[in-house]
CSV table of C-alpha atoms and ligand atoms in Angstrom, one decimal:
chain,number,residue,atom,x,y,z
A,1,MET,CA,-49.6,0.1,31.3
A,2,VAL,CA,-48.1,-1.3,34.4
A,3,ILE,CA,-46.5,1.9,37.2
A,4,ARG,CA,-44.5,0.2,39.6
A,5,ARG,CA,-43.6,3.5,41.3
A,6,TYR,CA,-46.1,6.4,41.4
A,7,GLU,CA,-45.3,9.7,42.6
A,8,ARG,CA,-47.3,13.2,42.9
A,9,PRO,CA,-45.0,15.8,43.8
A,10,VAL,CA,-46.2,18.9,45.1
A,11,THR,CA,-43.3,21.6,44.0
A,12,LEU,CA,-41.3,21.9,40.8
A,13,ASP,CA,-38.0,20.9,42.5
A,14,GLU,CA,-39.0,17.6,43.5
A,15,ALA,CA,-40.8,17.1,40.2
A,16,ALA,CA,-37.5,17.9,38.4
A,17,ALA,CA,-35.6,15.4,40.8
A,18,LEU,CA,-37.8,12.3,39.9
A,19,ILE,CA,-37.9,13.1,36.1
A,20,LEU,CA,-34.0,14.4,35.5
A,21,GLU,CA,-32.2,12.4,38.4
A,22,GLU,CA,-34.4,9.4,38.8
A,23,GLY,CA,-35.8,8.9,35.3
A,24,GLY,CA,-39.3,9.2,36.1
A,25,LEU,CA,-41.8,9.6,33.4
A,26,PRO,CA,-43.9,12.8,33.7
A,27,LEU,CA,-47.5,12.1,33.4
A,28,GLY,CA,-49.7,14.8,31.7
A,29,GLY,CA,-53.1,13.7,31.2
A,30,GLY,CA,-51.7,10.3,30.4
A,31,VAL,CA,-53.8,9.4,27.8
A,32,TRP,CA,-51.2,8.8,25.0
A,33,THR,CA,-49.1,7.2,27.4
A,34,ALA,CA,-51.2,5.0,28.3
A,35,LEU,CA,-52.0,3.7,24.7
A,36,ASN,CA,-48.0,3.2,24.4
A,37,THR,CA,-45.9,2.3,27.3
A,38,ARG,CA,-46.8,-1.3,28.8
A,39,SER,CA,-44.3,-1.0,32.2
A,40,VAL,CA,-43.1,2.3,33.7
A,41,GLY,CA,-40.5,2.0,36.4
A,42,LEU,CA,-41.2,5.6,37.7
A,43,ALA,CA,-44.4,7.6,37.0
A,44,VAL,CA,-44.5,11.3,38.1
A,45,ASP,CA,-47.9,12.7,38.1
A,46,LEU,CA,-47.7,16.5,37.7
A,47,SER,CA,-51.5,17.3,38.4
A,48,ARG,CA,-50.6,19.0,41.9
A,49,LEU,CA,-47.8,21.3,40.8
A,50,GLY,CA,-50.3,24.3,40.2
A,51,ILE,CA,-49.4,24.6,36.3
A,52,ASP,CA,-52.7,24.2,35.2
A,53,ARG,CA,-53.6,27.9,34.8
A,54,ILE,CA,-54.3,30.5,31.7
A,55,GLU,CA,-52.7,34.0,32.9
A,56,ASP,CA,-52.7,37.5,31.6
A,57,GLN,CA,-49.1,38.7,31.9
A,58,GLY,CA,-49.6,41.9,30.7
A,59,ASP,CA,-47.9,41.6,27.1
A,60,ALA,CA,-48.6,37.8,26.8
A,61,ILE,CA,-50.4,35.1,28.0
A,62,ALA,CA,-49.1,32.2,29.9
A,63,ILE,CA,-50.5,28.7,29.8
A,64,GLY,CA,-49.7,26.1,32.1
A,65,ALA,CA,-48.2,22.9,30.9
A,66,MET,CA,-51.2,20.7,32.9
A,67,THR,CA,-54.1,23.0,31.3
A,68,THR,CA,-56.4,20.9,29.4
A,69,ALA,CA,-57.3,20.7,25.9
A,70,ARG,CA,-61.1,21.6,27.2
A,71,SER,CA,-59.8,24.4,29.2
A,72,LEU,CA,-58.1,26.0,26.2
A,73,GLU,CA,-61.0,25.5,23.9
A,74,LEU,CA,-63.3,27.5,26.5
A,75,SER,CA,-61.1,30.1,27.8
A,76,VAL,CA,-62.5,33.6,28.0
A,77,LEU,CA,-59.2,34.8,28.1
A,78,LEU,CA,-57.6,33.2,25.3
A,79,ALA,CA,-61.0,34.1,22.9
A,80,ARG,CA,-60.8,37.7,24.2
A,81,GLU,CA,-56.8,37.8,22.6
A,82,PHE,CA,-57.1,35.5,20.0
A,83,GLY,CA,-60.5,35.0,19.0
A,84,GLY,CA,-61.7,31.5,18.4
A,85,VAL,CA,-58.8,29.7,17.2
A,86,PHE,CA,-57.9,27.9,20.3
A,87,ALA,CA,-61.4,26.4,20.3
A,88,SER,CA,-61.2,25.8,16.5
A,89,ALA,CA,-57.9,23.8,16.9
A,90,THR,CA,-59.3,21.7,20.2
A,91,GLY,CA,-62.6,21.4,19.4
A,92,HIS,CA,-62.2,18.6,17.3
A,93,ILE,CA,-59.8,16.3,19.3
A,94,VAL,CA,-61.3,13.1,20.1
A,95,GLY,CA,-64.6,14.0,22.2
A,96,VAL,CA,-65.3,16.2,25.6
A,97,GLN,CA,-64.4,13.5,27.9
A,98,LEU,CA,-60.9,13.3,26.7
A,99,ARG,CA,-60.2,16.9,26.2
A,100,ASN,CA,-61.1,17.2,29.8
A,101,VAL,CA,-57.8,15.2,30.5
A,102,ILE,CA,-55.7,15.6,27.6
A,103,THR,CA,-53.0,18.4,28.4
A,104,LEU,CA,-51.2,21.1,26.5
A,105,GLY,CA,-47.7,19.6,28.2
A,106,GLY,CA,-48.3,16.4,27.1
A,107,SER,CA,-49.5,17.5,23.4
A,108,VAL,CA,-46.0,19.6,22.9
A,109,ALA,CA,-43.5,17.5,24.8
A,110,GLY,CA,-44.7,14.3,22.9
A,111,LYS,CA,-44.2,16.4,19.2
A,112,TYR,CA,-46.9,14.5,18.0
A,113,GLY,CA,-47.2,14.6,14.1
A,114,PHE,CA,-50.9,14.6,14.4
A,115,SER,CA,-51.5,17.2,17.3
A,116,ASP,CA,-53.6,20.3,16.2
A,117,LEU,CA,-52.1,21.8,19.4
A,118,VAL,CA,-48.5,21.9,17.7
A,119,THR,CA,-49.3,23.5,14.8
A,120,LEU,CA,-51.5,26.1,16.6
A,121,LEU,CA,-48.8,27.2,19.2
A,122,LEU,CA,-45.9,26.9,16.3
A,123,ALA,CA,-48.0,29.5,14.3
A,124,LEU,CA,-48.5,31.8,17.4
A,125,ASP,CA,-44.5,31.6,17.7
A,126,ALA,CA,-45.2,30.4,21.5
A,127,ARG,CA,-42.1,29.9,24.2
A,128,LEU,CA,-42.0,27.0,26.1
A,129,ILE,CA,-40.9,27.6,29.6
A,130,PHE,CA,-39.3,24.8,31.5
A,131,HIS,CA,-38.9,24.1,35.5
A,132,ASN,CA,-36.0,26.0,35.7
A,133,GLY,CA,-37.2,29.0,33.9
A,134,SER,CA,-35.3,28.8,30.9
A,135,ALA,CA,-37.6,29.1,27.5
A,136,ILE,CA,-36.9,28.3,24.3
A,137,GLY,CA,-39.3,28.9,21.1
A,138,ILE,CA,-41.1,26.0,20.0
A,139,GLU,CA,-39.8,25.9,16.5
A,140,GLU,CA,-36.2,25.4,17.9
A,141,PHE,CA,-37.8,22.7,20.4
A,142,LEU,CA,-39.5,20.9,17.3
A,143,LEU,CA,-36.6,20.7,15.5
A,144,ALA,CA,-34.3,19.8,18.5
A,145,PRO,CA,-33.1,15.8,19.1
A,146,ARG,CA,-35.3,14.0,21.7
A,147,ASP,CA,-32.3,13.4,23.7
A,148,LYS,CA,-32.6,14.4,27.4
A,149,PRO,CA,-35.5,14.3,29.8
A,150,PHE,CA,-37.0,17.6,30.9
A,151,LEU,CA,-40.2,18.9,32.6
A,152,LEU,CA,-42.1,21.7,30.6
A,153,THR,CA,-44.0,24.1,32.9
A,154,GLY,CA,-46.2,25.8,30.1
A,155,VAL,CA,-45.8,28.3,27.4
A,156,THR,CA,-46.3,31.6,26.7
A,157,VAL,CA,-47.9,33.2,23.6
A,158,LYS,CA,-47.5,37.1,23.0
A,159,LYS,CA,-50.9,39.0,22.3
A,160,GLY,CA,-51.4,41.2,19.0
A,161,ARG,CA,-51.5,38.0,17.0
A,162,ALA,CA,-54.6,37.5,14.8
A,163,ALA,CA,-54.5,33.6,14.1
A,164,ALA,CA,-57.1,31.1,12.0
A,165,TYR,CA,-57.0,27.3,12.3
A,166,GLN,CA,-58.1,24.8,9.5
A,167,SER,CA,-57.8,21.2,9.5
A,168,LEU,CA,-59.3,18.3,7.5
A,169,ARG,CA,-60.8,14.9,9.0
A,170,VAL,CA,-62.2,11.9,7.8
A,171,THR,CA,-64.3,12.3,10.4
A,172,ALA,CA,-65.3,15.4,12.4
A,173,ASN,CA,-63.4,13.9,15.6
A,174,ASP,CA,-60.7,11.5,13.8
A,175,PHE,CA,-56.8,12.3,13.5
A,176,PRO,CA,-56.2,15.5,11.1
A,177,VAL,CA,-55.2,14.1,7.5
A,178,LEU,CA,-54.0,17.9,7.5
A,179,ASN,CA,-53.5,20.8,9.7
A,180,ALA,CA,-52.6,24.1,8.9
A,181,CYS,CA,-52.5,27.6,11.1
A,182,ALA,CA,-51.8,31.4,9.6
A,183,SER,CA,-51.2,33.9,11.9
A,184,PHE,CA,-50.2,37.8,11.3
A,185,ASP,CA,-49.0,40.2,14.2
A,186,GLY,CA,-48.8,43.5,12.1
A,187,GLU,CA,-45.3,42.9,10.8
A,188,GLY,CA,-45.4,39.7,9.0
A,189,TRP,CA,-47.2,35.9,9.0
A,190,ARG,CA,-46.5,32.5,10.3
A,191,LEU,CA,-47.7,30.1,8.4
A,192,ALA,CA,-47.4,26.1,10.2
A,193,VAL,CA,-48.9,23.2,8.7
A,194,GLY,CA,-48.9,19.8,10.4
A,195,SER,CA,-50.1,16.0,10.4
A,196,ARG,CA,-48.4,16.1,7.0
A,197,PRO,CA,-48.0,13.1,8.7
A,198,ALA,CA,-44.9,14.2,10.3
A,199,ALA,CA,-44.7,17.0,12.7
A,200,ALA,CA,-45.8,20.7,12.2
A,201,ARG,CA,-43.2,23.1,10.3
A,202,LEU,CA,-43.2,26.7,9.4
A,203,CYS,CA,-43.5,27.6,5.5
A,204,PRO,CA,-41.1,30.7,5.7
A,205,GLN,CA,-41.1,31.2,2.0
A,206,ALA,CA,-44.8,31.2,1.7
A,207,ALA,CA,-45.2,33.7,4.5
A,208,SER,CA,-42.6,36.2,3.0
A,209,HIS,CA,-44.9,36.0,-0.2
A,210,LEU,CA,-47.4,37.6,2.0
A,211,GLY,CA,-44.7,40.3,3.2
A,212,ALA,CA,-46.4,42.6,6.0
A,213,ASP,CA,-50.0,42.8,4.0
A,214,PRO,CA,-52.4,42.3,6.7
A,215,ALA,CA,-55.4,42.0,4.4
A,216,PRO,CA,-54.1,39.5,1.0
A,217,ASP,CA,-56.2,39.1,-1.7
A,218,PRO,CA,-57.6,35.2,-2.7
A,219,GLY,CA,-55.0,35.2,-5.3
A,220,ALA,CA,-51.9,35.9,-3.0
A,221,ALA,CA,-53.1,33.6,-0.3
A,222,GLY,CA,-53.5,30.9,-3.2
A,223,ARG,CA,-50.5,31.5,-4.2
A,224,SER,CA,-48.7,31.4,-0.7
A,225,GLY,CA,-50.7,28.1,-0.1
A,226,ALA,CA,-49.1,26.9,-3.1
A,227,GLN,CA,-45.7,28.2,-2.4
A,228,ALA,CA,-46.1,26.2,1.2
A,229,ALA,CA,-46.7,23.1,-0.7
A,230,GLU,CA,-43.5,23.0,-3.0
A,231,GLU,CA,-41.6,24.2,0.7
A,232,LEU,CA,-42.8,21.4,2.7
A,233,THR,CA,-42.6,17.4,2.4
A,234,PHE,CA,-45.6,15.1,3.1
A,235,GLY,CA,-45.6,11.5,3.8
A,236,ASP,CA,-48.3,8.3,3.6
A,237,ASP,CA,-50.0,6.8,6.2
A,238,LEU,CA,-53.2,5.2,6.7
A,239,ARG,CA,-55.6,8.3,6.5
A,240,SER,CA,-54.5,9.8,3.3
A,241,GLY,CA,-51.3,9.6,0.8
A,242,ALA,CA,-48.6,12.2,0.1
A,243,GLU,CA,-49.9,13.6,-2.8
A,244,TYR,CA,-53.0,14.4,-1.3
A,245,ARG,CA,-51.7,16.1,1.2
A,246,ARG,CA,-50.0,18.3,-0.7
A,247,THR,CA,-52.8,19.2,-2.8
A,248,ILE,CA,-54.9,20.1,-0.1
A,249,CYS,CA,-52.4,22.0,2.1
A,250,PRO,CA,-52.8,25.1,-0.4
A,251,VAL,CA,-56.6,24.8,0.2
A,252,LEU,CA,-56.4,24.9,4.0
A,253,LEU,CA,-53.6,27.7,4.2
A,254,GLU,CA,-55.4,30.0,1.4
A,255,ARG,CA,-58.9,29.7,4.0
A,256,ALA,CA,-56.6,30.4,6.7
A,257,ILE,CA,-54.8,33.4,5.5
A,258,LEU,CA,-58.3,34.6,4.1
A,259,GLU,CA,-59.8,34.0,7.6
A,260,VAL,CA,-57.5,36.1,9.1
A,261,SER,CA,-57.5,38.8,6.7
A,262,ARG,CA,-61.1,39.3,7.5
B,1,LIG,C1,-58.4,8.2,20.3
B,1,LIG,C2,-57.1,9.4,20.5
B,1,LIG,C3,-57.6,10.6,19.6
B,1,LIG,C4,-56.6,11.7,19.1
B,1,LIG,N1,-56.9,12.6,18.7
B,1,LIG,C5,-56.3,13.9,18.3
B,1,LIG,C6,-56.4,14.8,17.5
B,1,LIG,O1,-57.3,14.5,16.7
B,1,LIG,N2,-55.5,15.7,17.6
B,1,LIG,C7,-54.6,15.6,18.9
B,1,LIG,O2,-53.9,16.8,18.7
B,1,LIG,N3,-54.4,15.2,19.5
B,1,LIG,C8,-55.1,13.6,19.7
B,1,LIG,N4,-54.8,12.9,20.5
B,1,LIG,C9,-54.0,13.1,21.2
B,1,LIG,C10,-53.9,13.7,22.4
B,1,LIG,O3,-54.2,15.0,22.2
B,1,LIG,C11,-52.9,13.3,23.4
B,1,LIG,O4,-53.4,12.7,24.5
B,1,LIG,C12,-52.2,14.3,23.8
B,1,LIG,O5,-51.5,15.0,22.6
B,1,LIG,C13,-51.0,13.9,24.8
B,1,LIG,O6,-51.7,14.1,26.0
B,1,LIG,P1,-51.4,13.9,27.3
B,1,LIG,O7,-51.8,14.8,28.1
B,1,LIG,O8,-52.6,12.8,27.2
B,1,LIG,O9,-50.3,13.4,27.5
B,1,LIG,P2,-49.3,12.1,28.2
B,1,LIG,O10,-49.8,11.0,27.7
B,1,LIG,O11,-49.2,12.6,29.8
B,1,LIG,O12,-47.8,12.4,28.0
B,1,LIG,C14,-47.6,12.7,26.6
B,1,LIG,C15,-46.1,12.6,26.3
B,1,LIG,O13,-45.4,13.8,27.0
B,1,LIG,C16,-44.9,14.1,27.9
B,1,LIG,N5,-45.1,14.8,28.8
B,1,LIG,C17,-46.3,15.3,29.3
B,1,LIG,N6,-46.2,16.2,29.9
B,1,LIG,C18,-45.1,16.7,30.1
B,1,LIG,C19,-44.4,18.0,30.7
B,1,LIG,N7,-45.1,18.8,31.5
B,1,LIG,N8,-43.1,18.1,30.8
B,1,LIG,C20,-42.2,16.9,30.0
B,1,LIG,N9,-43.0,16.0,29.4
B,1,LIG,C21,-44.5,15.8,29.6
B,1,LIG,C22,-45.0,12.2,28.8
B,1,LIG,O14,-44.3,11.7,29.6
B,1,LIG,C23,-45.1,11.3,27.4
B,1,LIG,O15,-43.8,10.9,26.9
B,1,LIG,C24,-55.5,11.9,20.4
B,1,LIG,C25,-55.6,10.6,21.6
B,1,LIG,C26,-56.4,9.7,21.4
B,1,LIG,C27,-55.9,8.8,22.5
């Protein structure tokens, strides 16, 4: 990758001006960008903005966009609030060296189909926070067209949601063939499936089958998983065909639902 101009702003206002007014490319960990972009006129390094923290906000946890996958994996705060689900969702991403670099912001902003983090955050009903303080739900963000530049500063996730994550990979650190996450907040379920290979989507009908039952039995979890396979679309790539993905979708979701129920 060739970068013709490189800036490391120290305030959000400076960073936003470089990105929104001068057309700069935000750099998170730069891992994916380095693979795909041959020439960048202006790169905006976000590492000095102080948006790399995981903080307890009382009723929610705030996670800065520059938080690395490794920090999410090892966070005691996230483990206390959400059990092992952040570690499960990040622990198979490439290897420790790259997880120390890959950022939450880069993973979410890219809307990558294969992303483990996007599936997790969708099931957790995360809200995305932008430089000007505006916020939207991750579902709305994923469905919106990619038409304008933006600066994501972090996400917030409400406490009080139990969640479990599952993925199937050809080898332990390969991209997922399929990933799935189930969560329950005391009132209802959110079920998300990603790496279809398109980006993660919710399965509202499958979730409604579970109602407000905090501990569905294996039969109900299996029926919900089967419904999810009906309501989603799947495609082919070099890791798998659509039919295989459709077949394993109920299995991963059933496992995730039962893990939350325990
Ligand atoms: C070999 C390999 C295997 C991988 N396997 C997996 C895997 O199994 N599972 C998985 O989930 N991921 C996997 N990844 C992807 C990895 O997680 C990506 O590198 C990551 O998702 C992007 O994070 P980044 O910090 O490198 O983003 P960057 O490359 O820095 O940025 C990605 C995109 O997001 C934009 N961006 C970055 N930060 C912001 C921000 N704050 N606001 C607005 N836009 C922003 C950039 O401009 C760019 O368009 C793999 C990557 C590699 C190289």
